[in-house]
Amino acid sequence: MNIKQILAGVALLLPFAVISIPSQASASQIIVNHHGLNRPAQIIAKKPPQVRRYTPPAKRKVLVSAHWEKTNHGRKWVAAHYVYK
């Protein structure tokens, strides 16, 4: 290798070597939040269980189609009508 090539390589690498040396200024740029790590867990108060009150099911109108009903005196035709169930 030529001495000029060695000096040129050192001249090019010297600025990068100076920049990569750690300094105290670079250490102060790192911000670490330690308060979030040691925080106690939040205590959530337990609510008393809800008492479920009985609610009767809602009555619905149901259509009963027309049909023949058997009676003691024979059969009787009953028209279609609504029944609450």
Coordinates of C-alpha atoms in Angstrom, one line a residue:
M1 CA 0.0 0.0 0.0
N2 CA 1.0 3.5 -0.7
I3 CA 1.5 5.9 2.2
K4 CA -0.8 8.4 0.5
Q5 CA -3.6 5.8 0.5
I6 CA -3.1 5.1 4.2
L7 CA -3.2 8.8 5.1
A8 CA -6.3 9.3 2.9
G9 CA -8.0 6.3 4.7
V10 CA -7.1 7.7 8.1
A11 CA -8.3 11.2 7.1
L12 CA -11.7 9.7 6.0
L13 CA -12.1 7.5 9.1
L14 CA -11.0 10.0 11.7
P15 CA -14.3 12.0 11.8
F16 CA -16.3 8.8 12.1
A17 CA -14.1 7.6 15.0
V18 CA -14.5 10.9 16.8
I19 CA -18.3 11.0 16.5
S20 CA -18.6 7.4 17.7
I21 CA -16.7 8.1 21.0
P22 CA -19.4 8.2 23.8
S23 CA -19.6 11.4 25.8
Q24 CA -21.6 12.5 28.8
A25 CA -24.0 14.5 26.6
S26 CA -25.1 11.4 24.7
A27 CA -25.8 9.6 28.0
S28 CA -28.1 12.4 29.2
Q29 CA -30.3 12.1 26.0
I30 CA -31.7 8.7 27.1
I31 CA -34.8 9.1 29.2
V32 CA -35.9 6.1 31.3
N33 CA -39.2 6.3 33.2
H34 CA -38.7 4.1 36.3
H35 CA -41.9 5.2 37.9
G36 CA -44.1 3.2 35.6
L37 CA -42.3 -0.1 36.5
N38 CA -42.7 0.0 40.3
R39 CA -46.2 1.4 40.5
P40 CA -48.5 -0.7 42.8
A41 CA -51.3 -2.4 41.1
Q42 CA -54.6 -0.5 41.2
I43 CA -57.1 -1.9 43.6
I44 CA -60.5 -2.1 42.1
A45 CA -63.4 -2.2 44.6
K46 CA -65.6 -5.2 43.9
K47 CA -69.3 -4.3 43.4
P48 CA -71.8 -6.4 45.3
P49 CA -73.5 -8.9 43.0
Q50 CA -76.7 -7.6 41.4
V51 CA -79.9 -9.3 42.6
R52 CA -81.9 -10.5 39.7
R53 CA -85.5 -9.9 40.3
Y54 CA -88.0 -12.2 38.7
T55 CA -89.7 -10.6 35.7
P56 CA -92.4 -12.6 34.1
P57 CA -91.9 -13.3 30.4
A58 CA -93.7 -10.9 28.1
K59 CA -96.9 -12.2 26.7
R60 CA -97.1 -12.3 22.9
K61 CA -100.0 -12.4 20.6
V62 CA -100.0 -15.7 18.7
L63 CA -102.3 -16.4 15.8
V64 CA -104.2 -19.7 16.1
S65 CA -105.3 -20.7 12.6
A66 CA -108.9 -21.7 11.9
H67 CA -109.7 -25.4 12.8
W68 CA -112.4 -27.9 13.7
E69 CA -112.9 -28.5 17.4
K70 CA -114.5 -31.7 18.7
T71 CA -117.4 -31.1 21.1
N72 CA -119.9 -33.4 22.8
H73 CA -122.4 -32.6 20.1
G74 CA -120.1 -33.1 17.1
R75 CA -117.5 -30.9 15.4
K76 CA -117.6 -27.1 15.5
W77 CA -115.7 -24.7 13.2
V78 CA -113.5 -22.2 15.0
A79 CA -112.3 -19.1 13.1
A80 CA -108.7 -17.9 13.3
H81 CA -108.0 -15.8 16.4
Y82 CA -105.2 -14.4 18.5
V83 CA -104.2 -15.9 21.9
Y84 CA -101.8 -14.3 24.4
K85 CA -99.0 -16.8 25.3

